[in-house]
């Protein structure tokens, strides 16, 4: 593994346009469970609460589960060593952006600035009738469902539900970056959710070197991945950070 960490750091150091592509796995060490897998959220909740047509008809019924998953669980989470390592790489000019499937805001809270949120962000709620947006920390969570103060419509989290399209700008910027990157660091994603999973595929087609970090093999592992670093995101990215910035106190 040490040799592979050195290889990854060297590829990142030499890169001209490195990007990261992250999935739910990067936030697992922050206490945010993934959807899939034996510990995933779908072992406890019915994914139907996030289907757009179901939500539009039964928003009130969906909200207790949505609150529990996204505002009770996510609300307590803090960025972990993996989020911080990516922010440090961006600060040093190595990483050009993070394309994330996550909606937990943890990359931004760690200090990453160029973050393309492929699936939106849970820290905003929107009114589908009048378009007004509200910060989740300003919502009175004692009253469910949360309603728009203007027209009393049920609010929707500003991340995409099953059956909704990808936010156009995030989509465009993610694929633009994939089409010009020379290294793509894929962290904590099964590769099962499309079209997001096509971002590393696009990077590979471009000729990029694909480094994957995941304790378990994914759909990327046997297909696009060039260097597979088996392990938890926090541990592996911290090791790469130490290799890249040996003089950093935080990386020591
Ligand atoms: P996923 O839930 O399908 O899979 C999670 C992946 O993370 C798996 O491959 C698993 O092996 C890996 N993993 C588990 N622990 C890890 C660790 N400590 N370090 C690194 N990897 C680890 O995730 P996905 O492919 O990102 O797709 C799920 C969808 O669910 C995404 O579209 C995302 O929008 C959404 N989601 C987001 C969050 C979040 O914002 N934190 C949480 C749950 C789901």
Coordinates of C-alpha atoms and ligand atoms in Angstrom, one line a residue:
X1 CA 0.0 0.0 0.0
X2 CA 2.8 2.5 0.8
X3 CA 4.1 2.2 -2.7
X4 CA 0.6 2.8 -4.1
X5 CA 0.1 5.8 -1.9
X6 CA 3.4 7.2 -3.3
X7 CA 2.3 6.4 -6.8
X8 CA -1.0 8.3 -6.2
X9 CA 0.8 11.3 -4.7
X10 CA 3.2 11.4 -7.6
X11 CA 0.4 11.3 -10.2
X12 CA -1.4 14.1 -8.4
X13 CA 1.9 16.1 -8.1
X14 CA 2.6 15.8 -11.8
X15 CA -1.0 16.5 -12.9
X16 CA -2.0 19.6 -14.8
X17 CA -5.8 19.2 -14.2
X18 CA -6.7 16.8 -11.4
X19 CA -10.3 16.5 -10.2
X20 CA -12.0 14.4 -7.5
X21 CA -15.3 12.6 -7.9
X22 CA -16.9 11.7 -4.6
X23 CA -19.8 9.6 -3.4
X24 CA -21.5 8.8 -0.1
X25 CA -18.5 6.8 1.1
X26 CA -16.4 9.9 1.7
X27 CA -18.9 11.0 4.4
X28 CA -19.3 7.7 6.1
X29 CA -16.4 8.5 8.6
X30 CA -18.3 11.7 9.4
X31 CA -21.2 9.6 10.6
X32 CA -23.4 10.0 7.5
X33 CA -24.6 6.6 6.4
X34 CA -24.5 5.7 2.6
X35 CA -27.7 4.6 0.9
X36 CA -26.6 1.2 -0.3
X37 CA -24.7 -1.6 1.4
X38 CA -25.3 -3.6 4.6
X39 CA -25.3 -0.4 6.8
X40 CA -27.0 1.8 4.2
X41 CA -30.1 3.9 4.8
X42 CA -32.2 1.8 2.5
X43 CA -32.1 -1.1 5.0
X44 CA -34.1 1.2 7.3
X45 CA -36.2 3.5 5.1
X46 CA -38.4 3.2 2.1
X47 CA -36.7 4.9 -0.9
X48 CA -40.1 5.9 -2.1
X49 CA -40.0 9.0 0.2
X50 CA -37.5 10.4 -2.3
X51 CA -39.4 9.6 -5.5
X52 CA -40.5 12.9 -6.9
X53 CA -44.0 11.9 -8.0
X54 CA -44.7 10.2 -4.7
X55 CA -43.4 13.3 -2.8
X56 CA -45.5 15.7 -4.9
X57 CA -48.6 13.8 -4.0
X58 CA -47.7 12.9 -0.4
X59 CA -45.2 15.5 0.7
X60 CA -46.6 15.6 4.2
X61 CA -46.2 11.8 4.7
X62 CA -42.7 11.8 3.3
X63 CA -41.3 14.6 5.5
X64 CA -40.8 12.7 8.9
X65 CA -38.4 10.2 7.2
X66 CA -36.8 13.0 5.1
X67 CA -36.2 15.0 8.3
X68 CA -34.7 12.1 10.1
X69 CA -32.4 11.0 7.3
X70 CA -31.2 14.4 6.0
X71 CA -31.6 16.9 8.8
X72 CA -31.1 14.8 12.0
X73 CA -28.3 12.5 10.7
X74 CA -26.6 14.9 8.3
X75 CA -27.0 17.9 10.6
X76 CA -24.6 16.5 13.2
X77 CA -21.9 15.6 10.7
X78 CA -18.5 17.3 10.5
X79 CA -16.0 17.1 7.6
X80 CA -13.5 14.3 8.2
X81 CA -9.8 13.8 7.2
X82 CA -10.8 12.9 3.6
X83 CA -12.8 16.1 3.0
X84 CA -9.9 18.1 4.6
X85 CA -7.3 16.4 2.5
X86 CA -9.1 17.3 -0.8
X87 CA -9.5 20.9 0.4
X88 CA -5.8 21.1 1.2
X89 CA -5.0 19.7 -2.3
X90 CA -7.2 22.4 -3.9
X91 CA -5.5 25.1 -1.8
X92 CA -2.1 23.9 -3.1
X93 CA -3.4 24.2 -6.7
X94 CA -3.2 20.4 -7.3
X95 CA -6.9 19.7 -7.4
X96 CA -9.0 21.9 -9.7
X97 CA -12.4 20.9 -8.5
X98 CA -14.6 18.3 -6.7
X99 CA -17.5 16.8 -8.5
X100 CA -19.7 15.3 -5.7
X101 CA -22.8 13.2 -5.6
X102 CA -23.2 14.2 -2.0
X103 CA -25.7 16.7 -0.8
X104 CA -24.3 17.1 2.7
X105 CA -22.3 20.3 2.2
X106 CA -19.2 18.7 3.9
X107 CA -16.7 19.5 1.1
X108 CA -17.6 23.2 1.4
X109 CA -17.4 23.1 5.1
X110 CA -13.9 21.5 4.8
X111 CA -12.8 24.5 2.7
X112 CA -13.2 23.2 -0.9
X113 CA -14.3 26.1 -3.1
X114 CA -14.8 24.6 -6.6
X115 CA -17.5 22.0 -5.8
X116 CA -20.0 20.9 -8.4
X117 CA -23.0 19.4 -6.7
X118 CA -24.3 16.8 -9.1
X119 CA -27.3 16.1 -7.0
X120 CA -27.9 19.4 -5.3
X121 CA -27.6 20.3 -1.6
X122 CA -29.7 19.5 1.4
X123 CA -28.9 22.8 3.2
X124 CA -31.5 24.6 1.2
X125 CA -35.2 24.0 0.9
X126 CA -37.3 25.3 -2.0
X127 CA -40.9 26.2 -2.7
X128 CA -41.9 24.5 -5.9
X129 CA -44.7 27.0 -6.3
X130 CA -43.1 30.4 -5.9
X131 CA -39.4 29.4 -6.2
X132 CA -38.3 30.9 -2.8
X133 CA -35.4 29.2 -1.1
X134 CA -34.8 28.8 2.6
X135 CA -31.7 27.8 4.7
X136 CA -32.4 24.5 6.5
X137 CA -31.0 26.0 9.7
X138 CA -33.8 28.6 9.7
X139 CA -36.6 26.1 9.4
X140 CA -38.8 25.4 12.4
X141 CA -38.4 21.6 12.6
X142 CA -40.9 21.2 15.3
X143 CA -43.7 21.6 12.7
X144 CA -43.8 19.1 9.8
X145 CA -44.1 19.4 6.9
X146 CA -42.1 22.6 6.5
X147 CA -44.2 25.1 4.5
X148 CA -43.5 28.2 2.5
X149 CA -44.3 31.3 4.5
X150 CA -45.6 33.0 1.2
X151 CA -48.1 30.4 -0.1
X152 CA -48.1 27.6 2.5
X153 CA -46.9 25.0 -0.1
X154 CA -44.9 22.0 1.3
X155 CA -41.2 22.8 0.9
X156 CA -38.8 20.4 -0.9
X157 CA -35.1 19.9 -0.1
X158 CA -33.0 21.4 -2.9
X159 CA -31.4 18.1 -3.9
X160 CA -32.7 15.9 -6.7
X161 CA -35.2 13.2 -6.0
X162 CA -35.5 10.0 -7.9
X163 CA -37.1 10.9 -11.2
X164 CA -35.7 14.5 -11.4
X165 CA -33.0 15.8 -13.8
X166 CA -29.5 16.8 -12.8
X167 CA -29.0 20.6 -12.2
X168 CA -27.8 21.8 -15.7
X169 CA -24.9 23.9 -14.6
X170 CA -23.4 21.3 -12.3
X171 CA -23.9 18.7 -15.1
X172 CA -22.1 20.8 -17.7
X173 CA -19.2 21.8 -15.4
X174 CA -18.7 18.3 -14.2
X175 CA -18.4 16.8 -17.7
X176 CA -16.3 19.8 -18.9
X177 CA -13.8 19.1 -16.1
X178 CA -13.9 15.3 -16.8
X179 CA -13.2 16.0 -20.4
X180 CA -10.0 17.9 -19.6
X181 CA -8.6 16.2 -16.5
X182 CA -5.5 14.1 -16.5
X183 CA -6.0 12.6 -13.0
X184 CA -9.4 11.7 -11.5
X185 CA -9.5 10.7 -7.9
X186 CA -12.7 8.6 -7.3
X187 CA -13.6 8.3 -3.6
X188 CA -16.4 6.3 -2.0
X189 CA -18.8 5.6 -4.8
X190 CA -20.4 2.4 -6.0
X191 CA -20.7 3.7 -9.5
X192 CA -24.3 2.5 -9.6
X193 CA -25.9 5.9 -9.8
X194 CA -26.1 7.3 -13.4
X195 CA -25.5 9.7 -15.0
X196 CA -23.0 10.7 -12.2
X197 CA -21.1 7.5 -12.7
X198 CA -20.3 8.5 -16.3
X199 CA -18.0 11.3 -15.0
X200 CA -15.1 9.0 -14.2
X201 CA -15.9 7.1 -17.4
X202 CA -15.6 10.4 -19.4
X203 CA -12.3 11.1 -17.6
X204 CA -11.0 7.7 -18.6
X205 CA -12.0 8.3 -22.2
X206 CA -10.1 11.6 -22.0
X207 CA -7.0 9.6 -21.1
X208 CA -6.9 10.5 -17.4
X209 CA -5.3 8.3 -14.8
X210 CA -8.1 7.0 -12.5
X211 CA -7.2 6.6 -8.8
X212 CA -10.0 4.9 -6.8
X213 CA -10.3 4.9 -3.0
X214 CA -12.9 2.5 -1.5
X215 CA -12.8 -0.3 1.1
X216 CA -14.9 -2.4 -1.3
X217 CA -14.6 -2.9 -5.0
X218 CA -17.1 -0.9 -7.1
X219 CA -18.3 -0.8 -10.7
X220 CA -15.2 1.4 -11.5
X221 CA -12.7 -1.1 -10.0
X222 CA -12.6 -3.6 -12.8
X223 CA -13.4 -1.2 -15.6
X224 CA -11.9 2.3 -15.5
X225 CA -9.7 2.3 -12.4
X226 CA -5.9 2.4 -12.9
X227 CA -4.8 2.4 -9.3
X228 CA -7.1 0.9 -6.7
X229 CA -6.4 2.0 -3.1
X230 CA -8.4 -0.3 -0.9
X231 CA -9.3 1.4 2.4
X232 CA -11.3 4.1 4.1
X233 CA -11.4 7.5 2.5
X234 CA -10.1 9.3 5.7
X235 CA -7.1 7.0 6.1
X236 CA -6.1 6.7 2.5
X237 CA -6.5 10.4 1.6
X238 CA -4.7 11.4 4.8
X239 CA -1.8 9.2 3.8
X240 CA -1.7 10.8 0.3
X241 CA -1.8 14.3 1.9
X242 CA 1.2 13.4 4.1
X243 CA 3.1 12.2 1.1
X244 CA 2.2 15.4 -0.8
X245 CA 2.9 17.9 2.0
X246 CA 5.4 16.2 4.3
X247 CA 6.2 19.6 6.0
X248 CA 2.6 20.3 7.0
X249 CA 1.9 20.1 10.7
X250 CA -1.7 19.0 9.9
X251 CA -0.5 16.3 7.5
X252 CA 2.1 14.9 9.9
Ligands
LIG1 P1 -23.5 4.5 -2.4 O1 -24.3 4.8 -1.2 O2 -24.1 3.9 -3.6 O3 -22.2 3.7 -2.0 C1 -21.3 4.1 -1.1 C2 -19.9 3.7 -1.4 O4 -19.0 4.1 -0.4 C3 -19.7 2.1 -1.5 O5 -19.0 1.8 -2.7 C4 -18.9 1.8 -0.2 O6 -18.0 0.7 -0.4 C5 -18.1 3.1 -0.1 N1 -17.6 3.3 1.3 C6 -18.2 2.9 2.5 N2 -17.5 3.4 3.5 C7 -16.4 4.1 3.0 C8 -15.3 4.8 3.5 N3 -15.1 4.9 4.9 N4 -14.4 5.3 2.7 C9 -14.6 5.3 1.3 N5 -15.6 4.6 0.8 C10 -16.5 4.0 1.6 O7 -22.9 5.9 -2.8 P2 -22.9 6.7 -4.1 O8 -22.3 5.8 -5.2 O9 -22.3 8.0 -3.8 O10 -24.4 6.9 -4.6 C11 -25.5 7.1 -3.7 C12 -26.3 8.3 -3.9 O11 -26.8 8.7 -2.7 C13 -25.6 9.5 -4.3 O12 -26.2 9.9 -5.5 C14 -25.8 10.6 -3.3 O13 -26.5 11.7 -3.8 C15 -26.7 10.0 -2.3 N6 -26.2 10.0 -0.9 C16 -25.5 11.1 -0.4 C17 -25.1 11.1 0.9 C18 -24.3 12.3 1.4 O14 -24.6 13.4 0.9 N7 -23.4 12.1 2.3 C19 -25.4 10.0 1.7 C20 -26.1 9.0 1.2 C21 -26.5 9.0 -0.1

